[in-house]
Tab-separated table of C-alpha atoms and ligand atoms in Angstrom:
chain	number	residue	atom	x	y	z
A	872	MET	CA	38.771	5.182	19.250
A	873	SER	CA	36.895	3.311	21.902
A	874	THR	CA	38.358	-0.027	22.869
A	875	ALA	CA	35.413	-1.789	24.487
A	876	THR	CA	34.202	-4.451	22.103
A	877	MET	CA	30.889	-6.281	21.961
A	878	THR	CA	29.805	-9.829	21.436
A	879	LEU	CA	26.848	-10.296	19.141
A	880	LYS	CA	24.584	-13.207	18.371
A	881	LEU	CA	24.054	-13.235	14.616
A	882	LYS	CA	21.237	-15.067	12.876
A	883	ILE	CA	22.071	-15.165	9.191
A	884	TRP	CA	20.301	-16.623	6.169
A	885	ARG	CA	22.556	-19.236	4.553
A	886	GLN	CA	21.729	-20.619	1.156
A	887	ALA	CA	24.271	-22.465	-1.002
A	888	ASP	CA	22.927	-21.318	-4.363
A	889	ASN	CA	19.883	-20.207	-6.267
A	890	THR	CA	18.271	-23.639	-6.349
A	891	SER	CA	18.987	-24.999	-2.883
A	892	LYS	CA	16.854	-24.445	0.175
A	893	GLY	CA	18.279	-22.037	2.707
A	894	SER	CA	17.884	-21.643	6.450
A	895	MET	CA	18.798	-19.332	9.312
A	896	LYS	CA	22.125	-20.137	10.994
A	897	GLU	CA	23.398	-18.757	14.301
A	898	TYR	CA	26.877	-17.388	14.961
A	899	ASP	CA	28.424	-15.835	18.062
A	900	LEU	CA	30.748	-13.010	17.135
A	901	PRO	CA	33.038	-11.521	19.817
A	902	GLY	CA	35.363	-8.581	19.291
A	903	VAL	CA	32.961	-6.272	17.452
A	904	SER	CA	34.050	-2.651	17.785
A	905	PRO	CA	31.313	0.007	17.875
A	906	ASP	CA	33.363	1.915	15.304
A	907	MET	CA	33.056	-0.835	12.711
A	908	SER	CA	30.616	-0.448	9.897
A	909	PHE	CA	28.031	-3.186	9.546
A	910	LEU	CA	29.910	-4.659	6.596
A	911	GLU	CA	33.208	-4.595	8.503
A	912	MET	CA	31.441	-6.598	11.186
A	913	LEU	CA	30.525	-9.158	8.504
A	914	ASP	CA	34.119	-9.066	7.246
A	915	LEU	CA	35.225	-9.996	10.759
A	916	LEU	CA	32.760	-12.865	10.846
A	917	ASN	CA	33.973	-14.067	7.458
A	918	GLU	CA	37.616	-13.915	8.556
A	919	ASN	CA	36.711	-16.162	11.483
A	920	LEU	CA	34.753	-18.489	9.214
A	921	VAL	CA	37.571	-18.747	6.671
A	922	ASN	CA	40.186	-19.295	9.400
A	923	SER	CA	38.144	-22.138	10.814
A	924	GLY	CA	37.759	-23.659	7.355
A	925	ASN	CA	34.124	-22.698	6.798
A	926	ASP	CA	32.336	-21.071	3.883
A	927	PRO	CA	32.185	-17.269	4.356
A	928	VAL	CA	28.831	-15.468	4.188
A	929	ALA	CA	28.265	-14.002	0.732
A	930	PHE	CA	26.899	-10.471	0.724
A	931	ASP	CA	26.752	-7.634	-1.788
A	932	HIS	CA	28.848	-4.491	-1.425
A	933	ASP	CA	30.988	-2.189	-3.500
A	934	CYS	CA	31.641	1.459	-2.668
A	935	ARG	CA	31.006	1.223	1.082
A	936	GLU	CA	30.322	4.966	0.892
A	937	GLY	CA	26.556	4.919	0.509
A	938	ILE	CA	26.580	5.878	-3.152
A	939	CYS	CA	26.604	2.764	-5.324
A	940	GLY	CA	23.466	0.973	-4.100
A	941	MET	CA	25.147	-2.413	-4.052
A	942	CYS	CA	24.806	-3.223	-0.358
A	943	SER	CA	21.455	-4.488	0.830
A	944	LEU	CA	20.385	-6.674	3.813
A	945	MET	CA	17.324	-6.827	6.017
A	946	ILE	CA	18.717	-6.143	9.471
A	947	ASN	CA	16.424	-7.050	12.358
A	948	GLY	CA	13.460	-6.804	10.019
A	949	GLU	CA	14.343	-3.422	8.519
A	950	ALA	CA	15.864	-2.761	5.114
A	951	HIS	CA	19.369	-1.295	5.619
A	952	GLY	CA	18.862	-1.589	9.374
A	953	PRO	CA	17.449	0.664	12.050
A	954	GLN	CA	18.956	4.024	11.073
A	955	LYS	CA	16.987	6.389	8.868
A	956	LEU	CA	18.444	7.532	5.524
A	957	THR	CA	21.405	5.183	5.853
A	958	THR	CA	22.668	2.360	3.669
A	959	THR	CA	23.907	-0.850	5.275
A	960	CYS	CA	27.519	0.098	4.494
A	961	GLN	CA	27.082	3.399	6.326
A	962	LEU	CA	25.437	1.824	9.354
A	963	HIS	CA	27.800	1.505	12.295
A	964	MET	CA	27.920	-1.050	15.042
A	965	ARG	CA	27.359	1.652	17.657
A	966	SER	CA	23.694	1.239	16.695
A	967	PHE	CA	23.853	-2.114	18.546
A	968	LYS	CA	24.570	-3.162	22.112
A	969	ASP	CA	26.732	-5.889	23.590
A	970	GLY	CA	24.767	-9.150	23.653
A	971	ASP	CA	22.253	-8.072	20.974
A	972	THR	CA	20.811	-10.605	18.580
A	973	VAL	CA	21.063	-9.362	15.001
A	974	VAL	CA	18.921	-11.071	12.365
A	975	ILE	CA	20.342	-10.662	8.850
A	976	GLU	CA	18.358	-11.694	5.779
A	977	PRO	CA	18.543	-11.030	2.061
A	978	PHE	CA	16.147	-8.590	0.366
A	979	ARG	CA	13.166	-10.740	-0.571
A	980	ALA	CA	11.017	-10.529	-3.667
A	981	LYS	CA	10.082	-12.886	-6.463
A	982	ALA	CA	11.864	-10.515	-8.845
A	983	PHE	CA	15.019	-10.541	-6.655
A	984	PRO	CA	16.131	-14.182	-6.571
A	985	VAL	CA	18.795	-15.126	-4.016
A	986	HIS	CA	22.158	-15.994	-5.600
A	987	LYS	CA	23.830	-17.183	-2.446
A	988	ASP	CA	23.349	-16.397	1.248
A	989	LEU	CA	22.614	-12.662	1.421
A	990	MET	CA	23.379	-11.896	-2.215
A	991	VAL	CA	20.388	-11.185	-4.409
A	992	ASP	CA	20.067	-10.650	-8.124
A	993	ARG	CA	18.648	-7.173	-8.611
A	994	SER	CA	19.077	-7.056	-12.362
A	995	ALA	CA	15.290	-6.716	-12.621
A	996	PHE	CA	15.962	-3.033	-11.913
A	997	ASP	CA	18.318	-2.880	-14.898
A	998	GLU	CA	15.560	-4.305	-17.059
A	999	ILE	CA	13.198	-1.535	-15.936
A	1000	ILE	CA	15.823	1.072	-16.856
A	1001	ALA	CA	16.513	-0.614	-20.185
A	1002	ALA	CA	12.786	-0.534	-20.947
A	1003	GLY	CA	12.646	3.272	-20.915
A	1004	GLY	CA	14.737	4.917	-18.211
A	1005	PHE	CA	16.816	6.912	-20.661
A	1006	ILE	CA	16.601	9.694	-23.233
A	1007	SER	CA	17.481	9.272	-26.902
A	1008	MET	CA	19.893	11.814	-28.327
A	1009	ASN	CA	22.762	12.082	-30.746
A	1010	ALA	CA	26.053	11.572	-29.000
A	1011	GLY	CA	28.782	14.060	-29.764
A	1012	ASN	CA	30.060	17.193	-28.070
A	1013	ALA	CA	28.440	17.881	-24.732
A	1014	PRO	CA	25.725	20.531	-25.208
A	1015	ASP	CA	26.042	23.878	-23.459
A	1016	GLY	CA	24.854	23.307	-19.895
A	1017	ASN	CA	22.879	26.555	-19.843
A	1018	ALA	CA	21.324	26.304	-23.302
A	1019	ILE	CA	17.988	25.124	-21.903
A	1020	PRO	CA	16.881	27.143	-18.885
A	1021	ILE	CA	15.257	25.020	-16.162
A	1022	GLY	CA	13.565	26.499	-13.095
A	1023	LYS	CA	15.288	25.965	-9.780
A	1024	GLU	CA	12.346	24.106	-8.218
A	1025	THR	CA	12.043	21.720	-11.128
A	1026	ALA	CA	15.770	21.141	-11.208
A	1027	ASP	CA	15.700	20.386	-7.470
A	1028	LEU	CA	12.833	17.895	-7.819
A	1029	ALA	CA	14.625	16.112	-10.656
A	1030	MET	CA	17.840	16.070	-8.657
A	1031	ASP	CA	16.039	14.640	-5.614
A	1032	ALA	CA	14.610	11.853	-7.765
A	1033	ALA	CA	18.028	11.243	-9.298
A	1034	ALA	CA	19.429	10.557	-5.832
A	1035	CYS	CA	18.027	7.004	-6.064
A	1036	ILE	CA	20.933	4.548	-5.987
A	1037	GLY	CA	18.874	1.553	-7.086
A	1038	CYS	CA	19.519	-0.432	-3.924
A	1039	GLY	CA	16.115	-2.124	-3.797
A	1040	ALA	CA	15.324	-1.339	-0.160
A	1041	CYS	CA	11.973	0.011	-1.314
A	1042	VAL	CA	11.057	-3.388	-2.763
A	1043	ALA	CA	12.461	-5.227	0.248
A	1044	SER	CA	10.570	-3.181	2.814
A	1045	CYS	CA	7.285	-3.113	0.903
A	1046	GLU	CA	4.641	-5.546	2.133
A	1047	ASN	CA	3.838	-6.198	-1.535
A	1048	ALA	CA	7.393	-6.204	-2.915
A	1049	SER	CA	6.406	-3.319	-5.167
A	1050	ALA	CA	9.072	-1.515	-7.193
A	1051	MET	CA	7.085	1.677	-7.610
A	1052	LEU	CA	9.370	3.965	-5.613
A	1053	PHE	CA	12.411	2.984	-7.650
A	1054	THR	CA	10.580	3.084	-10.986
A	1055	SER	CA	8.923	6.392	-10.183
A	1056	ALA	CA	12.242	7.976	-9.179
A	1057	LYS	CA	13.871	6.843	-12.412
A	1058	LEU	CA	10.881	8.040	-14.393
A	1059	SER	CA	10.609	11.360	-12.563
A	1060	GLN	CA	14.239	12.392	-12.968
A	1061	LEU	CA	13.602	12.424	-16.721
A	1062	ALA	CA	9.915	13.368	-16.916
A	1063	LEU	CA	10.543	16.584	-14.993
A	1064	LEU	CA	13.158	17.917	-17.392
A	1065	PRO	CA	12.676	19.261	-20.923
A	1066	GLN	CA	15.148	16.721	-22.319
A	1067	GLY	CA	12.999	13.901	-20.939
A	1068	LYS	CA	9.600	15.258	-21.932
A	1069	ALA	CA	9.780	14.190	-25.595
A	1070	GLU	CA	9.636	10.495	-24.734
A	1071	ALA	CA	7.681	10.848	-21.472
A	1072	ALA	CA	4.551	8.988	-22.582
A	1073	GLU	CA	6.353	6.082	-24.150
A	1074	ARG	CA	8.701	5.876	-21.200
A	1075	ALA	CA	5.882	5.724	-18.659
A	1076	GLN	CA	4.175	2.947	-20.597
A	1077	LYS	CA	7.285	0.867	-21.098
A	1078	MET	CA	8.755	1.194	-17.621
A	1079	VAL	CA	5.472	0.418	-15.852
A	1080	LYS	CA	4.699	-2.521	-18.134
A	1081	LYS	CA	8.191	-3.920	-17.583
A	1082	MET	CA	7.882	-3.469	-13.828
A	1083	ASP	CA	4.572	-5.379	-13.847
A	1084	GLU	CA	5.933	-8.081	-16.102
A	1085	LEU	CA	8.874	-8.760	-13.795
A	1086	GLY	CA	6.517	-9.795	-11.012
A	1087	PHE	CA	6.843	-6.899	-8.581
A	1088	GLY	CA	3.746	-6.341	-6.445
A	1089	ASN	CA	1.223	-3.514	-6.498
A	1090	CYS	CA	1.580	-0.411	-4.368
A	1091	THR	CA	-0.913	-0.043	-1.519
A	1092	ASN	CA	0.349	3.404	-0.501
A	1093	ALA	CA	1.594	2.304	2.905
A	1094	ALA	CA	4.860	4.232	2.450
A	1095	GLU	CA	7.247	1.709	4.000
A	1096	CYS	CA	9.445	2.285	0.917
A	1097	GLU	CA	9.766	5.995	1.607
A	1098	ALA	CA	10.521	5.246	5.259
A	1099	SER	CA	13.251	2.737	4.350
A	1100	CYS	CA	14.836	4.529	1.423
A	1101	PRO	CA	18.417	5.518	2.282
A	1102	LYS	CA	18.212	8.426	-0.154
A	1103	GLY	CA	14.930	9.958	0.982
A	1104	ILE	CA	13.081	9.352	-2.287
A	1105	GLU	CA	9.558	10.599	-1.685
A	1106	LEU	CA	6.137	9.130	-2.372
A	1107	SER	CA	5.343	12.191	-4.487
A	1108	ASN	CA	7.390	10.474	-7.208
A	1109	ILE	CA	4.911	7.592	-7.226
A	1110	ALA	CA	2.046	10.080	-7.471
A	1111	ARG	CA	3.832	11.656	-10.455
A	1112	MET	CA	4.268	8.250	-12.069
A	1113	ASN	CA	0.564	7.525	-11.514
A	1114	ARG	CA	-0.283	10.756	-13.339
A	1115	GLU	CA	2.237	10.200	-16.106
A	1116	PHE	CA	0.996	6.672	-16.679
A	1117	PHE	CA	-2.640	7.770	-16.810
A	1118	LYS	CA	-1.835	10.573	-19.255
A	1119	SER	CA	0.216	8.276	-21.442
A	1120	SER	CA	-2.559	5.648	-21.476
A	1121	LEU	CA	-4.875	8.236	-23.001
A	1122	SER	CA	-2.414	9.044	-25.767
A	1123	LYS	CA	-0.957	5.622	-26.485
B	283	MET	CA	5.220	-2.682	-29.203
B	284	ALA	CA	5.184	-5.830	-27.124
B	285	SER	CA	3.531	-8.925	-28.502
B	286	ASN	CA	1.259	-9.076	-25.464
B	287	THR	CA	-2.254	-8.342	-26.727
B	288	CYS	CA	-3.018	-6.609	-23.462
B	289	SER	CA	-0.298	-4.009	-23.760
B	290	THR	CA	-1.912	-0.917	-25.196
B	291	GLY	CA	-5.005	1.230	-24.939
B	292	ILE	CA	-7.729	0.812	-22.376
B	293	CYS	CA	-7.045	-2.893	-21.964
B	294	GLY	CA	-3.363	-2.287	-21.299
B	295	TYR	CA	-4.290	0.394	-18.809
B	296	LEU	CA	-6.689	-1.878	-16.926
B	297	CYS	CA	-4.222	-4.775	-16.902
B	298	SER	CA	-1.471	-2.616	-15.413
B	299	SER	CA	-0.688	-2.219	-11.743
B	300	ILE	CA	-1.316	1.520	-11.877
B	301	GLY	CA	-4.568	1.182	-13.848
B	302	LYS	CA	-5.945	-1.213	-11.243
B	303	LYS	CA	-4.835	1.026	-8.391
B	304	GLN	CA	-6.487	4.043	-9.978
B	305	LEU	CA	-9.745	2.226	-10.635
B	306	MET	CA	-9.592	1.021	-7.055
B	307	GLY	CA	-9.280	4.651	-5.955
B	308	VAL	CA	-12.058	5.975	-8.178
B	309	THR	CA	-14.510	3.239	-7.089
B	310	ALA	CA	-13.523	4.016	-3.495
B	311	PHE	CA	-14.450	7.675	-3.978
B	312	LEU	CA	-17.817	6.684	-5.451
B	313	LEU	CA	-18.531	4.219	-2.644
B	314	ILE	CA	-17.692	6.846	-0.033
B	315	GLY	CA	-20.036	9.212	-1.830
B	316	PHE	CA	-22.769	6.621	-1.506
B	317	LEU	CA	-21.993	6.053	2.190
B	318	LYS	CA	-22.394	9.743	2.942
B	319	THR	CA	-25.766	9.863	1.197
B	320	HIS	CA	-26.812	6.678	2.940
B	321	LEU	CA	-25.933	8.132	6.342
B	322	LEU	CA	-27.791	11.362	5.629
B	323	GLY	CA	-30.865	9.357	4.610
B	324	ASN	CA	-30.641	7.184	7.684
B	325	LEU	CA	-30.493	10.222	9.935
B	326	LEU	CA	-34.193	10.641	9.137
B	327	ILE	CA	-34.780	7.765	11.566
B	328	LEU	CA	-34.323	10.398	14.248
B	329	GLY	CA	-37.401	12.126	12.818
B	330	GLY	CA	-39.553	9.132	13.709
B	331	ARG	CA	-41.467	6.378	11.937
B	332	ASP	CA	-43.475	8.452	9.475
B	333	LEU	CA	-40.672	10.693	8.287
B	334	PHE	CA	-38.289	7.778	7.704
B	335	ASN	CA	-40.864	5.574	5.985
B	336	ASP	CA	-41.963	8.459	3.817
B	337	TYR	CA	-38.349	8.895	2.653
B	338	ALA	CA	-37.963	5.145	2.053
B	339	HIS	CA	-41.245	5.098	0.152
B	340	LYS	CA	-40.135	7.984	-2.060
B	341	LEU	CA	-36.982	6.067	-2.926
B	342	ILE	CA	-38.903	2.858	-3.654
B	343	SER	CA	-41.386	4.817	-5.794
B	344	LEU	CA	-38.546	5.823	-8.098
B	345	GLY	CA	-39.037	2.354	-9.588
B	346	ASN	CA	-36.754	1.700	-12.516
B	347	ILE	CA	-34.539	4.669	-11.761
B	348	LEU	CA	-33.784	3.152	-8.364
B	349	ILE	CA	-33.053	-0.221	-9.935
B	350	VAL	CA	-30.618	1.344	-12.403
B	351	ALA	CA	-28.929	3.212	-9.558
B	352	GLU	CA	-28.681	0.004	-7.551
B	353	VAL	CA	-27.171	-1.894	-10.456
B	354	ILE	CA	-24.581	0.856	-10.957
B	355	LEU	CA	-23.759	0.818	-7.250
B	356	LEU	CA	-23.433	-2.962	-7.281
B	357	ALA	CA	-21.148	-2.763	-10.322
B	358	ILE	CA	-18.920	-0.191	-8.602
B	359	PHE	CA	-18.769	-2.381	-5.537
B	360	LEU	CA	-17.958	-5.528	-7.502
B	361	ILE	CA	-15.201	-3.750	-9.456
B	362	HIS	CA	-13.682	-2.619	-6.164
B	363	LEU	CA	-14.002	-6.150	-4.772
B	364	PHE	CA	-12.565	-8.039	-7.752
B	365	LEU	CA	-9.709	-5.583	-8.220
B	366	ALA	CA	-8.875	-6.035	-4.545
B	367	ILE	CA	-8.803	-9.809	-4.957
B	368	ALA	CA	-6.578	-9.535	-8.041
B	369	LEU	CA	-4.192	-7.082	-6.349
B	370	VAL	CA	-3.904	-9.068	-3.133
B	371	TRP	CA	-3.296	-12.255	-5.114
B	372	GLN	CA	-0.524	-10.630	-7.161
B	373	ASN	CA	1.009	-9.081	-4.075
B	374	LYS	CA	1.171	-12.431	-2.300
B	375	LYS	CA	2.910	-13.916	-5.330
B	376	ALA	CA	5.426	-11.055	-5.439
B	377	ARG	CA	7.133	-12.333	-2.285
B	378	PRO	CA	7.039	-16.139	-2.252
B	379	VAL	CA	9.610	-16.513	0.548
B	380	LYS	CA	8.639	-14.591	3.662
B	381	TYR	CA	11.015	-12.804	6.003
B	382	HIS	CA	12.070	-14.528	9.181
B	383	SER	CA	11.671	-11.222	10.966
B	384	LYS	CA	10.035	-8.123	9.536
B	385	LYS	CA	9.334	-4.887	11.367
B	386	ARG	CA	7.210	-1.912	10.480
B	387	THR	CA	9.469	1.135	10.412
B	388	GLY	CA	6.794	3.136	12.198
B	389	ARG	CA	7.209	5.887	9.613
B	390	GLY	CA	5.107	4.306	6.901
B	391	ALA	CA	2.659	1.443	7.200
B	392	THR	CA	-0.046	1.522	9.852
B	393	PHE	CA	-2.372	-1.054	11.348
B	394	ALA	CA	-5.017	0.196	8.921
B	395	SER	CA	-2.826	-0.105	5.828
B	396	ASP	CA	-1.608	-3.576	6.802
B	397	THR	CA	-5.115	-4.915	7.356
B	398	MET	CA	-6.935	-3.560	4.279
B	399	PRO	CA	-7.789	-7.030	2.869
B	400	TYR	CA	-9.081	-8.269	6.231
B	401	THR	CA	-11.132	-5.197	7.050
B	402	GLY	CA	-12.414	-5.419	3.488
B	403	VAL	CA	-13.651	-8.974	4.030
B	404	VAL	CA	-15.472	-7.949	7.225
B	405	ILE	CA	-17.168	-5.123	5.302
B	406	LEU	CA	-18.184	-7.562	2.556
B	407	VAL	CA	-19.788	-9.946	5.067
B	408	PHE	CA	-21.445	-7.005	6.741
B	409	ILE	CA	-22.941	-5.710	3.487
B	410	VAL	CA	-24.403	-9.102	2.556
B	411	LEU	CA	-26.013	-9.485	5.992
B	412	HIS	CA	-27.075	-5.862	5.951
B	413	LEU	CA	-29.003	-6.328	2.700
B	414	LEU	CA	-30.596	-9.550	3.958
B	415	ASN	CA	-31.607	-7.986	7.256
B	416	PHE	CA	-32.977	-4.699	5.989
B	417	LYS	CA	-33.622	-4.429	2.263
B	418	TYR	CA	-34.689	-8.063	2.052
B	419	GLY	CA	-35.627	-8.277	5.754
B	420	THR	CA	-39.026	-8.740	7.387
B	421	TYR	CA	-41.667	-6.893	5.417
B	422	TYR	CA	-44.191	-4.789	7.338
B	423	GLU	CA	-46.786	-2.503	5.858
B	424	TYR	CA	-48.916	0.255	7.258
B	425	GLU	CA	-50.972	3.143	6.048
B	426	LEU	CA	-49.252	6.503	5.815
B	427	ASN	CA	-51.240	9.515	4.586
B	428	GLY	CA	-53.755	7.234	2.926
B	429	VAL	CA	-51.172	5.087	1.103
B	430	ILE	CA	-49.993	1.609	2.044
B	431	VAL	CA	-46.192	1.859	2.478
B	432	ARG	CA	-43.443	-0.414	3.712
B	433	ASP	CA	-42.760	0.040	7.427
B	434	LEU	CA	-38.982	-0.179	7.150
B	435	TYR	CA	-38.724	1.696	10.439
B	436	GLN	CA	-40.281	-1.326	12.173
B	437	THR	CA	-37.791	-3.697	10.501
B	438	VAL	CA	-34.882	-1.533	11.634
B	439	ILE	CA	-36.016	-1.135	15.238
B	440	GLU	CA	-36.824	-4.829	15.510
B	441	TYR	CA	-33.330	-5.722	14.300
B	442	PHE	CA	-31.594	-3.454	16.749
B	443	SER	CA	-33.741	-4.657	19.649
B	444	ASN	CA	-31.251	-7.518	19.819
B	445	PRO	CA	-28.181	-6.068	21.601
B	446	LEU	CA	-25.923	-8.640	19.919
B	447	TYR	CA	-26.946	-7.374	16.491
B	448	THR	CA	-26.377	-3.791	17.615
B	449	ALA	CA	-22.921	-4.729	18.903
B	450	TRP	CA	-22.013	-6.482	15.639
B	451	TYR	CA	-23.223	-3.464	13.699
B	452	VAL	CA	-21.061	-1.104	15.766
B	453	ILE	CA	-18.023	-3.377	15.426
B	454	ALA	CA	-18.518	-3.583	11.665
B	455	MET	CA	-18.710	0.213	11.485
B	456	ILE	CA	-15.452	0.545	13.451
B	457	VAL	CA	-13.822	-1.887	11.015
B	458	MET	CA	-15.169	0.183	8.128
B	459	GLY	CA	-13.709	3.311	9.742
B	460	ILE	CA	-10.290	1.647	9.952
B	461	HIS	CA	-10.539	0.623	6.288
B	462	LEU	CA	-11.442	4.153	5.236
B	463	SER	CA	-8.798	5.821	7.406
B	464	HIS	CA	-6.172	4.374	5.072
B	465	GLY	CA	-8.428	4.163	2.030
B	466	VAL	CA	-9.226	7.836	1.583
B	467	GLN	CA	-5.655	9.117	1.500
B	468	SER	CA	-4.558	6.066	-0.460
B	469	ALA	CA	-7.150	6.768	-3.156
B	470	PHE	CA	-5.859	10.322	-3.544
B	471	GLN	CA	-2.292	9.051	-3.929
B	472	SER	CA	-3.381	6.438	-6.493
B	473	VAL	CA	-5.080	8.950	-8.735
B	474	GLY	CA	-1.861	10.927	-8.575
B	475	PHE	CA	-2.712	13.683	-6.129
B	476	ARG	CA	0.020	14.408	-3.649
B	477	HIS	CA	1.051	17.826	-2.486
B	478	ALA	CA	3.341	18.989	0.282
B	479	ARG	CA	0.684	21.294	1.706
B	480	TYR	CA	-2.580	19.534	0.851
B	481	THR	CA	-1.717	15.873	1.466
B	482	PRO	CA	-1.466	16.286	5.261
B	483	ILE	CA	-4.859	18.049	5.147
B	484	ILE	CA	-6.318	15.255	3.021
B	485	LYS	CA	-5.076	12.713	5.557
B	486	LYS	CA	-6.818	14.616	8.362
B	487	ILE	CA	-10.028	14.973	6.369
B	488	GLY	CA	-9.872	11.259	5.523
B	489	CYS	CA	-9.588	10.340	9.189
B	490	ALA	CA	-12.348	12.778	10.180
B	491	LEU	CA	-14.595	11.397	7.438
B	492	SER	CA	-13.941	7.804	8.526
B	493	ALA	CA	-14.619	8.687	12.141
B	494	GLY	CA	-17.749	10.633	11.151
B	495	LEU	CA	-19.215	7.739	9.178
B	496	THR	CA	-18.369	5.223	11.907
B	497	ILE	CA	-19.826	7.382	14.657
B	498	GLY	CA	-22.871	8.337	12.592
B	499	PHE	CA	-23.899	4.811	11.637
B	500	SER	CA	-23.029	3.402	15.080
B	501	ALA	CA	-24.989	6.097	16.873
B	502	LEU	CA	-28.051	5.336	14.764
B	503	SER	CA	-27.838	1.632	15.574
B	504	ILE	CA	-27.550	2.392	19.286
B	505	TYR	CA	-30.462	4.809	18.947
B	506	GLY	CA	-32.421	1.965	17.320
B	507	TYR	CA	-31.676	-0.255	20.281
B	508	TYR	CA	-32.714	2.507	22.665
B	509	ILE	CA	-36.039	3.057	20.867
B	510	SER	CA	-36.734	-0.676	20.997
B	511	THR	CA	-36.262	-0.676	24.782
B	512	ILE	CA	-38.674	2.179	25.460
B	513	ASN	CA	-41.433	0.774	23.244
C	2542	SF4	S1	14.052	4.495	-4.229
C	2542	SF4	FE1	15.416	4.490	-2.440
C	2542	SF4	S2	15.155	2.428	-1.607
C	2542	SF4	FE2	14.387	2.344	-3.701
C	2542	SF4	S3	16.108	1.732	-4.974
C	2542	SF4	FE3	16.113	3.982	-4.963
C	2542	SF4	S4	17.463	4.518	-3.267
C	2542	SF4	FE4	16.970	2.367	-2.958
C	2543	FES	S1	28.232	-0.485	-0.687
C	2543	FES	FE1	27.818	1.156	-2.089
C	2543	FES	S2	26.042	2.000	-1.169
C	2543	FES	FE2	26.588	0.523	0.308
């Protein structure tokens, strides 16, 4: 464990609640260890704030293991910060230097309203899933895992798409606040597999319509989403969704 | 089904984000097709006054067929234009509160992709002026092989005799090249074509095509200026 600690200048978006106007506030934070995770650094700040009788900074987090998709944050203008394929909770303070200014903002989109400070409401994603991101089947005993043979390549593609943790970094980093990477991943993980094919057309229609309705922007194929995605979800999923949607428009 | 009247069929498709993107891509392909033909036709300027005017005259002599073709081209262009306006408008609305600081990751967006609406506007202005200056520009006539034909060659050379016009033309072509360098690969992605092996090739071809069109049209304008100086 290294002992040398850093002092950071933090610029953080503070907003009391959904309806009030927010602004950027500055904090000096000494005693930051390079071994801390980014969220532990915020915990330290909050401890100081609470001890001095101030309101702590609200931010989203849960697993702190990079698997739940709950953490967010625009860090110095990049979703989940400067490190590739890394969620905010898995980002460590060794990515920063003593004296650095760190700008921390919430993920911004019309469809992601700010609850408080850095906390945003991402339930728009749940609505997209509820619109069609599922398969219909009779519950009961689990079917035999090997009853339906699926080629290795297809299984891999579906698994890659299923790696999406629904964090919303794709929306946050997109110039147009488009949700196409998320939606296409959730659509692909089902459309690729035989179990998902039966409802593929209806699913494509419903998920895309819901996504549009919620006020996400339109994709301009700039690929900032792919570059910011902590799970490496690829643009080929959006191409697949484009095909699936076109096909389903012909049949629906 | 949803109560929205615009939710199914062709109307639902066209109202959707993906439908608009795909139509944007298809019109882009058609417009690029036109640009290539236009450049090939213009290359005849290198063959001199008679060859170029003969080609122009043949086109004009098509009469109604040419008018139909022009109307179709205009329609394609207007669809591309109005879809762009609609998409940009929706995209602006999708993020009402801007970031205090926002960085390009360097692994996705490029200068070209970020500036599509702006380069598009420059191209629009260029096209309007271009039509006014050439198609509807000064009208000269002369006799070619016993027929009175329009001397479009004269109109072109006269225009480019002004170095400022030549410079503007070259700048506009560079802007068009930037627009296309993102546009070509983007159109492929929108219609759903993406492939681990072919997409990198498509990107290269897109850039080469953009550069080719920019260089081709620019070179002809500079050639026009050169001809005007030696006459
Ligand atoms: S696609 Fe990537 S960035 Fe978008 S929600 Fe899923 S994991 Fe997050
Ligand atoms: S807190 Fe669960 S992914 Fe970051």
